């Protein structure tokens, strides 16, 4: 019994072609998910609106109540925080967004009086009684990404 190598070769090519398509599709889906992650959306918000807000803060003008349709929350404390809540998840028990820190210091969610602990990856975490916790990470000078869970 002779094997038709030409036919087997075409079969192998079809499988190889299908694998290539599946690999490309997997990469495309991964990039789409990654580019729509909360952190990536936060970085895009800062890229689009960061300089405008920086100029407003430094011009001594009144801070607007919204920027690009996003509410600006001002949280006082030792260091002022201008927070932009960009999204929620898990039935309003998770929050994420960005904040502007004029003093360029990391702050906990809503500038509450809890300690931040520096992590090895350049982020900071906080935790209170129960399961309330969060993280913050510097995006660029004076701008930080945050997540909070309750």
PDB file of C-alpha atoms in Angstrom:
ATOM      1  CA  UNK A   1       0.000   0.000   0.000  1.00  0.00           C
ATOM      2  CA  UNK A   2       1.482   3.199  -1.170  1.00  0.00           C
ATOM      3  CA  UNK A   3       0.845   6.489   0.571  1.00  0.00           C
ATOM      4  CA  UNK A   4      -0.071   9.417  -1.567  1.00  0.00           C
ATOM      5  CA  UNK A   5       2.319  12.024  -0.163  1.00  0.00           C
ATOM      6  CA  UNK A   6       0.953  14.775  -2.349  1.00  0.00           C
ATOM      7  CA  UNK A   7      -2.530  14.355  -0.881  1.00  0.00           C
ATOM      8  CA  UNK A   8      -1.198  14.197   2.675  1.00  0.00           C
ATOM      9  CA  UNK A   9       0.760  17.372   2.059  1.00  0.00           C
ATOM     10  CA  UNK A  10      -2.376  19.276   1.042  1.00  0.00           C
ATOM     11  CA  UNK A  11      -4.166  17.963   4.142  1.00  0.00           C
ATOM     12  CA  UNK A  12      -1.276  19.136   6.324  1.00  0.00           C
ATOM     13  CA  UNK A  13      -1.365  22.535   4.619  1.00  0.00           C
ATOM     14  CA  UNK A  14      -5.088  22.911   5.359  1.00  0.00           C
ATOM     15  CA  UNK A  15      -4.559  22.110   9.050  1.00  0.00           C
ATOM     16  CA  UNK A  16      -1.597  24.458   9.233  1.00  0.00           C
ATOM     17  CA  UNK A  17      -3.632  27.212   7.544  1.00  0.00           C
ATOM     18  CA  UNK A  18      -6.532  26.725   9.970  1.00  0.00           C
ATOM     19  CA  UNK A  19      -4.164  26.827  12.947  1.00  0.00           C
ATOM     20  CA  UNK A  20      -2.700  30.058  11.620  1.00  0.00           C
ATOM     21  CA  UNK A  21      -6.157  31.587  11.348  1.00  0.00           C
ATOM     22  CA  UNK A  22      -7.034  30.463  14.884  1.00  0.00           C
ATOM     23  CA  UNK A  23      -3.795  31.901  16.283  1.00  0.00           C
ATOM     24  CA  UNK A  24      -4.417  35.232  14.527  1.00  0.00           C
ATOM     25  CA  UNK A  25      -7.988  35.291  15.779  1.00  0.00           C
ATOM     26  CA  UNK A  26      -6.855  34.581  19.354  1.00  0.00           C
ATOM     27  CA  UNK A  27      -4.286  37.392  19.174  1.00  0.00           C
ATOM     28  CA  UNK A  28      -6.884  39.804  17.772  1.00  0.00           C
ATOM     29  CA  UNK A  29      -9.391  38.961  20.531  1.00  0.00           C
ATOM     30  CA  UNK A  30      -6.705  39.317  23.212  1.00  0.00           C
ATOM     31  CA  UNK A  31      -5.710  42.739  21.899  1.00  0.00           C
ATOM     32  CA  UNK A  32      -9.333  43.850  21.698  1.00  0.00           C
ATOM     33  CA  UNK A  33      -9.985  42.799  25.288  1.00  0.00           C
ATOM     34  CA  UNK A  34      -6.730  44.367  26.513  1.00  0.00           C
ATOM     35  CA  UNK A  35      -7.369  47.670  24.715  1.00  0.00           C
ATOM     36  CA  UNK A  36     -10.813  47.887  26.316  1.00  0.00           C
ATOM     37  CA  UNK A  37      -9.655  47.109  29.844  1.00  0.00           C
ATOM     38  CA  UNK A  38     -10.521  49.703  32.489  1.00  0.00           C
ATOM     39  CA  UNK A  39      -6.863  50.676  32.827  1.00  0.00           C
ATOM     40  CA  UNK A  40      -6.509  51.239  29.080  1.00  0.00           C
ATOM     41  CA  UNK A  41      -9.708  53.315  29.003  1.00  0.00           C
ATOM     42  CA  UNK A  42      -8.359  55.368  31.917  1.00  0.00           C
ATOM     43  CA  UNK A  43      -5.098  55.984  30.089  1.00  0.00           C
ATOM     44  CA  UNK A  44      -7.004  57.127  26.989  1.00  0.00           C
ATOM     45  CA  UNK A  45      -9.117  59.510  29.124  1.00  0.00           C
ATOM     46  CA  UNK A  46      -5.953  61.082  30.543  1.00  0.00           C
ATOM     47  CA  UNK A  47      -4.334  61.261  27.098  1.00  0.00           C
ATOM     48  CA  UNK A  48      -7.358  63.122  25.702  1.00  0.00           C
ATOM     49  CA  UNK A  49      -8.242  65.311  28.718  1.00  0.00           C
ATOM     50  CA  UNK A  50      -5.162  65.495  30.945  1.00  0.00           C
ATOM     51  CA  UNK A  51      -3.560  68.650  29.567  1.00  0.00           C
ATOM     52  CA  UNK A  52      -6.873  70.531  29.450  1.00  0.00           C
ATOM     53  CA  UNK A  53      -7.575  69.736  33.096  1.00  0.00           C
ATOM     54  CA  UNK A  54      -3.996  70.533  34.121  1.00  0.00           C
ATOM     55  CA  UNK A  55      -4.363  73.978  32.487  1.00  0.00           C
ATOM     56  CA  UNK A  56      -7.692  74.573  34.282  1.00  0.00           C
ATOM     57  CA  UNK A  57      -6.243  73.732  37.682  1.00  0.00           C
ATOM     58  CA  UNK A  58      -3.220  75.958  37.137  1.00  0.00           C
ATOM     59  CA  UNK A  59      -5.179  78.912  35.714  1.00  0.00           C
ATOM     60  CA  UNK A  60      -7.011  79.547  38.997  1.00  0.00           C
ATOM     61  CA  UNK A  61     -10.307  79.247  37.119  1.00  0.00           C
ATOM     62  CA  UNK A  62     -13.255  77.489  38.680  1.00  0.00           C
ATOM     63  CA  UNK A  63     -13.040  73.733  38.141  1.00  0.00           C
ATOM     64  CA  UNK A  64     -15.932  72.541  35.947  1.00  0.00           C
ATOM     65  CA  UNK A  65     -18.416  70.017  37.302  1.00  0.00           C
ATOM     66  CA  UNK A  66     -17.758  67.731  34.318  1.00  0.00           C
ATOM     67  CA  UNK A  67     -14.948  67.098  31.872  1.00  0.00           C
ATOM     68  CA  UNK A  68     -15.752  65.358  28.603  1.00  0.00           C
ATOM     69  CA  UNK A  69     -19.097  64.325  30.126  1.00  0.00           C
ATOM     70  CA  UNK A  70     -17.487  62.781  33.225  1.00  0.00           C
ATOM     71  CA  UNK A  71     -18.332  64.224  36.651  1.00  0.00           C
ATOM     72  CA  UNK A  72     -15.433  65.816  38.532  1.00  0.00           C
ATOM     73  CA  UNK A  73     -15.489  64.991  42.265  1.00  0.00           C
ATOM     74  CA  UNK A  74     -13.204  67.069  44.469  1.00  0.00           C
ATOM     75  CA  UNK A  75     -12.004  65.364  47.639  1.00  0.00           C
ATOM     76  CA  UNK A  76     -10.253  67.534  50.211  1.00  0.00           C
ATOM     77  CA  UNK A  77      -7.599  66.392  52.637  1.00  0.00           C
ATOM     78  CA  UNK A  78      -3.913  66.860  53.231  1.00  0.00           C
ATOM     79  CA  UNK A  79      -3.637  66.569  49.434  1.00  0.00           C
ATOM     80  CA  UNK A  80      -6.552  67.562  47.185  1.00  0.00           C
ATOM     81  CA  UNK A  81      -7.882  64.936  44.776  1.00  0.00           C
ATOM     82  CA  UNK A  82      -9.895  65.529  41.577  1.00  0.00           C
ATOM     83  CA  UNK A  83     -11.579  62.213  40.815  1.00  0.00           C
ATOM     84  CA  UNK A  84     -13.174  61.007  37.585  1.00  0.00           C
ATOM     85  CA  UNK A  85     -15.274  57.864  38.007  1.00  0.00           C
ATOM     86  CA  UNK A  86     -15.113  56.132  34.633  1.00  0.00           C
ATOM     87  CA  UNK A  87     -16.879  52.859  35.347  1.00  0.00           C
ATOM     88  CA  UNK A  88     -18.442  50.387  37.731  1.00  0.00           C
ATOM     89  CA  UNK A  89     -18.801  46.655  37.813  1.00  0.00           C
ATOM     90  CA  UNK A  90     -20.233  43.729  39.764  1.00  0.00           C
ATOM     91  CA  UNK A  91     -23.503  45.450  40.695  1.00  0.00           C
ATOM     92  CA  UNK A  92     -21.945  48.737  41.779  1.00  0.00           C
ATOM     93  CA  UNK A  93     -19.529  47.081  44.209  1.00  0.00           C
ATOM     94  CA  UNK A  94     -16.463  47.859  42.070  1.00  0.00           C
ATOM     95  CA  UNK A  95     -15.381  51.276  40.837  1.00  0.00           C
ATOM     96  CA  UNK A  96     -12.566  52.406  38.595  1.00  0.00           C
ATOM     97  CA  UNK A  97     -11.340  55.647  37.127  1.00  0.00           C
ATOM     98  CA  UNK A  98      -8.607  58.245  37.348  1.00  0.00           C
ATOM     99  CA  UNK A  99      -7.708  61.109  39.601  1.00  0.00           C
ATOM    100  CA  UNK A 100      -5.552  64.181  39.330  1.00  0.00           C
ATOM    101  CA  UNK A 101      -3.251  64.801  42.294  1.00  0.00           C
ATOM    102  CA  UNK A 102      -1.842  68.374  42.159  1.00  0.00           C
ATOM    103  CA  UNK A 103       0.848  67.368  44.668  1.00  0.00           C
ATOM    104  CA  UNK A 104       1.625  64.235  42.597  1.00  0.00           C
ATOM    105  CA  UNK A 105       1.103  61.823  45.487  1.00  0.00           C
ATOM    106  CA  UNK A 106      -0.872  58.554  45.342  1.00  0.00           C
ATOM    107  CA  UNK A 107      -4.143  58.688  47.272  1.00  0.00           C
ATOM    108  CA  UNK A 108      -6.746  56.121  48.332  1.00  0.00           C
ATOM    109  CA  UNK A 109     -10.253  56.051  46.836  1.00  0.00           C
ATOM    110  CA  UNK A 110     -12.116  59.306  47.532  1.00  0.00           C
ATOM    111  CA  UNK A 111      -9.088  60.522  49.490  1.00  0.00           C
ATOM    112  CA  UNK A 112     -10.223  58.600  52.584  1.00  0.00           C
ATOM    113  CA  UNK A 113      -8.050  58.331  55.672  1.00  0.00           C
ATOM    114  CA  UNK A 114      -6.493  54.901  55.051  1.00  0.00           C
ATOM    115  CA  UNK A 115      -2.857  53.943  54.534  1.00  0.00           C
ATOM    116  CA  UNK A 116      -1.467  53.025  51.157  1.00  0.00           C
ATOM    117  CA  UNK A 117       0.993  50.162  50.910  1.00  0.00           C
ATOM    118  CA  UNK A 118       3.512  50.236  48.043  1.00  0.00           C
ATOM    119  CA  UNK A 119       3.618  47.068  45.937  1.00  0.00           C
ATOM    120  CA  UNK A 120       6.564  45.748  43.931  1.00  0.00           C
ATOM    121  CA  UNK A 121       4.825  46.511  40.624  1.00  0.00           C
ATOM    122  CA  UNK A 122       4.714  50.300  41.217  1.00  0.00           C
ATOM    123  CA  UNK A 123       1.139  50.381  42.468  1.00  0.00           C
ATOM    124  CA  UNK A 124      -0.272  51.032  45.927  1.00  0.00           C
ATOM    125  CA  UNK A 125      -3.026  49.135  47.724  1.00  0.00           C
ATOM    126  CA  UNK A 126      -5.345  49.914  50.630  1.00  0.00           C
ATOM    127  CA  UNK A 127      -7.729  47.885  52.742  1.00  0.00           C
ATOM    128  CA  UNK A 128     -10.230  48.666  55.481  1.00  0.00           C
ATOM    129  CA  UNK A 129     -12.298  46.460  57.758  1.00  0.00           C
ATOM    130  CA  UNK A 130     -14.133  43.718  55.908  1.00  0.00           C
ATOM    131  CA  UNK A 131     -13.558  43.249  52.222  1.00  0.00           C
ATOM    132  CA  UNK A 132     -13.231  46.937  51.266  1.00  0.00           C
ATOM    133  CA  UNK A 133     -10.015  47.353  49.300  1.00  0.00           C
ATOM    134  CA  UNK A 134      -8.481  49.063  46.327  1.00  0.00           C
ATOM    135  CA  UNK A 135      -5.422  49.899  44.321  1.00  0.00           C
ATOM    136  CA  UNK A 136      -3.947  52.938  42.639  1.00  0.00           C
ATOM    137  CA  UNK A 137      -1.244  53.232  40.000  1.00  0.00           C
ATOM    138  CA  UNK A 138       0.523  56.212  38.458  1.00  0.00           C
ATOM    139  CA  UNK A 139      -0.296  56.801  34.790  1.00  0.00           C
ATOM    140  CA  UNK A 140       1.768  59.942  34.174  1.00  0.00           C
ATOM    141  CA  UNK A 141       2.846  62.911  36.254  1.00  0.00           C
ATOM    142  CA  UNK A 142       0.001  63.906  38.635  1.00  0.00           C
ATOM    143  CA  UNK A 143      -2.468  61.397  37.088  1.00  0.00           C
ATOM    144  CA  UNK A 144      -3.347  58.054  38.702  1.00  0.00           C
ATOM    145  CA  UNK A 145      -5.569  55.094  37.885  1.00  0.00           C
ATOM    146  CA  UNK A 146      -7.680  53.596  40.694  1.00  0.00           C
ATOM    147  CA  UNK A 147      -9.865  50.591  41.432  1.00  0.00           C
ATOM    148  CA  UNK A 148     -12.014  50.169  44.547  1.00  0.00           C
ATOM    149  CA  UNK A 149     -14.111  47.195  45.685  1.00  0.00           C
ATOM    150  CA  UNK A 150     -16.687  46.982  48.448  1.00  0.00           C
TER     151      UNK A 150
END
